[in-house]
Amino acid sequence: MVAENYREVEARVAAACERCGRRREAVTLIAVSKTKPVDMIRELIEIGVKDFGENKPQELKSKTEEIVEPLHWHLIGNLQTNKVKYVVGRACLIHSVSSLHLAEAIQKEAEKKALTCQILVEVNIAGEETKSGIAKEDAAQLIRQMAEFPNLKICGLMAIAPPVEDPEENRVHFRAMRKLKEEIAALDIPGVSMEELSMGMTGDFEVAIEEGATMVRVGTAIFGHREVR
Ligand SMILES: *Cc1c(COP(=O)(O)O)cnc(C)c1O
């Protein structure tokens, strides 16, 4: 079931790439497995899926302890400084860094473990009060400061677009993210690469791909609905 859903989403990702003249390899499909059991994840591992997204540090920790295959685990959810230890060294990429304080905590943990931690900077693209992420206007300045941390590698930007009925409503936000990514890339901040743009979820990933997403985070369309928790 889950494998079948994944194949359908994969086909839609491929079709979206085709429509806008992008190579399929330019977009990573992340299967967002939060709240879902390891059995379901295993179904996808069997068909060769490598990229999984979790939003809770402890859940990421326990799942990576249970599943020993080499996979790419993405932390996509809010991260508190006291949970950084569960994530650094386990996640291939932390998508949700939006304060210097958190970046500093990640730096310390990465230094302690003698590794480099890859991160994305989360932007609150629609200026929603309830959403995490840094304001668009402040992103470049924050990235300049974070770039000073030797054990962090800033790889790009991430955004969570508002929930909408019609995915076309988010096109404007995705386009603004693409523009912001290009503006920051043009600053040529040493040690900063602006290659990745993580945006697009079940409701709007095709539009996100058309607007330049390099990573889409898809949960519901692959794993089905989640219990609210
Ligand atoms: C849960 C979650 C997703 C996946 O959402 P779906 O609508 O189920 O595809 C993507 N990104 C983040 C940050 C999430 O927390």
Tab-separated table of C-alpha atoms and ligand atoms in Angstrom:
chain	number	residue	atom	x	y	z
A	1	MET	CA	0.000	0.000	0.000
A	2	VAL	CA	2.619	2.487	1.093
A	3	ALA	CA	4.926	1.375	-1.709
A	4	GLU	CA	2.125	1.876	-4.198
A	5	ASN	CA	1.413	5.359	-2.867
A	6	TYR	CA	5.089	6.182	-3.055
A	7	ARG	CA	5.217	5.110	-6.692
A	8	GLU	CA	2.279	7.352	-7.477
A	9	VAL	CA	3.910	10.332	-5.803
A	10	GLU	CA	7.178	9.517	-7.547
A	11	ALA	CA	5.379	9.556	-10.902
A	12	ARG	CA	3.869	12.950	-10.079
A	13	VAL	CA	7.290	14.301	-9.108
A	14	ALA	CA	8.731	13.022	-12.386
A	15	ALA	CA	5.867	14.541	-14.371
A	16	ALA	CA	6.294	17.908	-12.644
A	17	CYS	CA	10.032	17.861	-13.438
A	18	GLU	CA	9.261	17.027	-17.035
A	19	ARG	CA	6.701	19.842	-17.348
A	20	CYS	CA	9.195	22.471	-16.289
A	21	GLY	CA	12.239	21.044	-18.027
A	22	ARG	CA	14.094	19.942	-14.904
A	23	ARG	CA	15.986	16.711	-14.511
A	24	ARG	CA	14.317	14.227	-12.165
A	25	GLU	CA	17.576	14.011	-10.164
A	26	ALA	CA	17.290	17.720	-9.391
A	27	VAL	CA	14.533	16.985	-6.875
A	28	THR	CA	14.798	14.773	-3.788
A	29	LEU	CA	11.525	13.222	-2.676
A	30	ILE	CA	11.551	12.946	1.116
A	31	ALA	CA	9.026	10.477	2.554
A	32	VAL	CA	7.785	12.113	5.751
A	33	SER	CA	7.340	9.168	8.102
A	34	LYS	CA	6.563	11.093	11.316
A	35	THR	CA	4.149	9.240	13.638
A	36	LYS	CA	4.237	6.222	11.302
A	37	PRO	CA	5.504	2.791	12.356
A	38	VAL	CA	8.809	1.280	11.340
A	39	ASP	CA	6.989	-1.462	9.375
A	40	MET	CA	5.716	1.124	6.931
A	41	ILE	CA	9.174	2.606	6.563
A	42	ARG	CA	10.525	-0.865	5.844
A	43	GLU	CA	8.072	-1.291	2.970
A	44	LEU	CA	9.679	1.718	1.347
A	45	ILE	CA	13.227	0.648	2.129
A	46	GLU	CA	12.447	-2.539	0.239
A	47	ILE	CA	11.711	-0.604	-2.932
A	48	GLY	CA	14.880	1.436	-2.557
A	49	VAL	CA	13.685	4.603	-0.816
A	50	LYS	CA	16.483	6.318	1.092
A	51	ASP	CA	15.188	9.725	2.168
A	52	PHE	CA	12.898	9.959	5.177
A	53	GLY	CA	11.701	12.964	7.145
A	54	GLU	CA	10.899	13.153	10.850
A	55	ASN	CA	9.798	16.167	12.838
A	56	LYS	CA	10.528	15.020	16.403
A	57	PRO	CA	14.129	14.590	17.573
A	58	GLN	CA	13.336	11.672	19.867
A	59	GLU	CA	11.357	9.860	17.202
A	60	LEU	CA	14.235	10.319	14.785
A	61	LYS	CA	16.573	8.919	17.406
A	62	SER	CA	14.478	5.846	18.148
A	63	LYS	CA	13.762	5.090	14.507
A	64	THR	CA	17.427	5.368	13.541
A	65	GLU	CA	18.261	2.994	16.371
A	66	GLU	CA	15.728	0.483	15.193
A	67	ILE	CA	16.488	0.768	11.484
A	68	VAL	CA	20.158	0.203	10.892
A	69	GLU	CA	20.230	0.428	7.095
A	70	PRO	CA	22.154	3.447	5.831
A	71	LEU	CA	19.460	5.989	4.995
A	72	HIS	CA	19.154	9.734	4.760
A	73	TRP	CA	17.159	10.992	7.721
A	74	HIS	CA	15.986	14.583	7.503
A	75	LEU	CA	14.922	16.516	10.563
A	76	ILE	CA	12.147	18.753	9.308
A	77	GLY	CA	10.477	19.876	12.540
A	78	ASN	CA	11.033	22.348	15.284
A	79	LEU	CA	14.230	21.682	17.226
A	80	GLN	CA	14.947	22.811	20.764
A	81	THR	CA	18.522	23.270	21.886
A	82	ASN	CA	18.263	20.527	24.527
A	83	LYS	CA	17.312	18.006	21.800
A	84	VAL	CA	20.172	18.844	19.466
A	85	LYS	CA	22.175	15.923	20.840
A	86	TYR	CA	19.629	13.432	19.449
A	87	VAL	CA	19.881	14.825	15.956
A	88	VAL	CA	23.487	15.803	15.239
A	89	GLY	CA	25.218	12.770	13.740
A	90	ARG	CA	21.887	11.107	12.915
A	91	ALA	CA	20.232	13.534	10.511
A	92	CYS	CA	21.891	14.089	7.147
A	93	LEU	CA	20.269	17.515	7.071
A	94	ILE	CA	18.450	19.679	9.612
A	95	HIS	CA	15.864	21.668	7.648
A	96	SER	CA	14.504	23.825	10.399
A	97	VAL	CA	17.189	26.141	11.755
A	98	SER	CA	15.943	29.661	12.263
A	99	SER	CA	17.914	31.213	15.099
A	100	LEU	CA	21.523	31.901	15.895
A	101	HIS	CA	20.965	30.392	19.306
A	102	LEU	CA	19.982	27.036	17.787
A	103	ALA	CA	22.805	27.189	15.237
A	104	GLU	CA	25.234	27.719	18.087
A	105	ALA	CA	23.920	24.682	19.951
A	106	ILE	CA	24.266	22.576	16.785
A	107	GLN	CA	27.790	23.912	16.288
A	108	LYS	CA	28.763	22.874	19.824
A	109	GLU	CA	27.364	19.383	19.446
A	110	ALA	CA	28.933	18.921	16.002
A	111	GLU	CA	32.284	20.058	17.344
A	112	LYS	CA	31.987	17.658	20.265
A	113	LYS	CA	31.254	14.789	17.876
A	114	ALA	CA	33.947	16.003	15.448
A	115	LEU	CA	31.651	16.218	12.439
A	116	THR	CA	30.101	18.744	10.101
A	117	CYS	CA	26.365	19.213	10.345
A	118	GLN	CA	24.420	20.224	7.256
A	119	ILE	CA	21.564	22.627	7.799
A	120	LEU	CA	18.934	24.639	5.985
A	121	VAL	CA	17.658	27.969	7.203
A	122	GLU	CA	13.898	28.031	7.670
A	123	VAL	CA	12.131	31.105	6.352
A	124	ASN	CA	8.645	32.185	7.365
A	125	ILE	CA	7.733	32.943	3.819
A	126	ALA	CA	4.143	34.065	4.234
A	127	GLY	CA	4.828	36.021	7.417
A	128	GLU	CA	2.402	33.856	9.368
A	129	GLU	CA	2.446	34.598	13.072
A	130	THR	CA	1.929	30.990	14.042
A	131	LYS	CA	4.803	29.674	11.959
A	132	SER	CA	8.424	29.237	12.845
A	133	GLY	CA	11.143	30.529	10.584
A	134	ILE	CA	13.011	33.747	10.171
A	135	ALA	CA	11.552	36.733	8.326
A	136	LYS	CA	12.654	36.931	4.710
A	137	GLU	CA	14.283	40.309	5.321
A	138	ASP	CA	16.475	38.917	8.095
A	139	ALA	CA	17.621	35.723	6.396
A	140	ALA	CA	20.813	37.029	4.768
A	141	GLN	CA	22.056	38.607	7.974
A	142	LEU	CA	21.386	35.449	9.977
A	143	ILE	CA	23.154	33.327	7.385
A	144	ARG	CA	26.208	35.591	7.509
A	145	GLN	CA	26.374	35.034	11.258
A	146	MET	CA	25.817	31.287	11.023
A	147	ALA	CA	28.484	30.995	8.352
A	148	GLU	CA	31.050	31.741	11.056
A	149	PHE	CA	30.408	28.383	12.709
A	150	PRO	CA	33.078	26.005	11.400
A	151	ASN	CA	31.147	22.768	11.977
A	152	LEU	CA	27.992	23.904	10.199
A	153	LYS	CA	27.420	23.664	6.490
A	154	ILE	CA	24.602	25.881	5.297
A	155	CYS	CA	23.117	24.208	2.236
A	156	GLY	CA	20.090	26.348	1.433
A	157	LEU	CA	16.625	27.355	2.572
A	158	MET	CA	13.445	25.684	3.761
A	159	ALA	CA	9.870	26.909	3.995
A	160	ILE	CA	6.515	25.620	5.121
A	161	ALA	CA	3.874	27.259	2.967
A	162	PRO	CA	0.418	27.996	4.393
A	163	PRO	CA	-2.306	25.370	4.156
A	164	VAL	CA	-4.414	26.251	1.120
A	165	GLU	CA	-7.302	24.770	-0.849
A	166	ASP	CA	-5.716	25.424	-4.193
A	167	PRO	CA	-1.955	24.791	-4.468
A	168	GLU	CA	-1.737	27.630	-6.990
A	169	GLU	CA	-2.219	29.997	-4.053
A	170	ASN	CA	1.231	29.056	-2.806
A	171	ARG	CA	2.984	29.636	-6.107
A	172	VAL	CA	3.740	33.221	-5.150
A	173	HIS	CA	5.425	32.055	-1.922
A	174	PHE	CA	7.461	29.371	-3.635
A	175	ARG	CA	8.560	31.891	-6.230
A	176	ALA	CA	9.606	34.325	-3.503
A	177	MET	CA	11.674	31.581	-1.861
A	178	ARG	CA	13.446	30.861	-5.123
A	179	LYS	CA	14.209	34.550	-5.499
A	180	LEU	CA	15.491	34.819	-1.936
A	181	LYS	CA	17.723	31.787	-2.466
A	182	GLU	CA	19.200	33.402	-5.566
A	183	GLU	CA	19.713	36.730	-3.812
A	184	ILE	CA	21.542	35.083	-0.944
A	185	ALA	CA	23.597	32.926	-3.313
A	186	ALA	CA	24.671	36.105	-5.101
A	187	LEU	CA	26.153	37.426	-1.854
A	188	ASP	CA	28.815	34.707	-2.122
A	189	ILE	CA	29.115	34.269	1.609
A	190	PRO	CA	32.162	32.066	2.256
A	191	GLY	CA	31.207	28.535	3.233
A	192	VAL	CA	27.561	28.985	2.286
A	193	SER	CA	26.016	27.083	-0.588
A	194	MET	CA	22.475	27.910	-1.617
A	195	GLU	CA	21.857	24.725	-3.547
A	196	GLU	CA	18.904	23.340	-1.704
A	197	LEU	CA	15.383	24.646	-1.526
A	198	SER	CA	13.160	22.473	0.658
A	199	MET	CA	9.509	23.319	0.009
A	200	GLY	CA	6.300	21.610	-1.041
A	201	MET	CA	4.194	19.041	0.827
A	202	THR	CA	1.318	16.709	-0.082
A	203	GLY	CA	-0.993	19.528	-1.099
A	204	ASP	CA	1.379	21.570	-3.204
A	205	PHE	CA	4.609	19.738	-4.080
A	206	GLU	CA	4.062	19.902	-7.828
A	207	VAL	CA	3.777	23.681	-7.805
A	208	ALA	CA	6.851	23.831	-5.547
A	209	ILE	CA	8.829	21.762	-8.064
A	210	GLU	CA	7.738	24.033	-10.880
A	211	GLU	CA	9.034	26.968	-8.862
A	212	GLY	CA	12.414	25.435	-8.110
A	213	ALA	CA	12.148	23.156	-5.069
A	214	THR	CA	15.103	20.761	-4.829
A	215	MET	CA	13.538	18.819	-1.956
A	216	VAL	CA	9.869	18.087	-1.405
A	217	ARG	CA	8.590	16.707	1.905
A	218	VAL	CA	5.614	14.421	1.356
A	219	GLY	CA	3.848	12.614	4.195
A	220	THR	CA	0.105	12.130	3.791
A	221	ALA	CA	0.146	11.192	0.099
A	222	ILE	CA	2.559	8.353	0.887
A	223	PHE	CA	1.658	7.169	4.393
A	224	GLY	CA	-1.982	8.225	4.631
A	225	HIS	CA	-3.513	10.512	7.223
A	226	ARG	CA	-1.897	10.945	10.609
A	227	GLU	CA	-3.521	10.933	13.999
A	228	VAL	CA	-3.316	14.448	15.344
A	229	ARG	CA	-0.972	14.580	18.306
B	1	LIG	C1	4.388	16.846	8.365
B	1	LIG	C2	5.271	17.704	7.558
B	1	LIG	C3	5.338	17.571	6.156
B	1	LIG	C4	4.493	16.589	5.372
B	1	LIG	O1	3.178	17.051	5.317
B	1	LIG	P1	2.077	16.331	4.397
B	1	LIG	O2	1.077	17.400	4.155
B	1	LIG	O3	1.553	15.188	5.185
B	1	LIG	O4	2.736	15.910	3.148
B	1	LIG	C5	6.219	18.384	5.477
B	1	LIG	N1	6.996	19.288	6.111
B	1	LIG	C6	6.951	19.437	7.444
B	1	LIG	C7	7.839	20.434	8.081
B	1	LIG	C8	6.097	18.666	8.212
B	1	LIG	O5	6.068	18.830	9.539
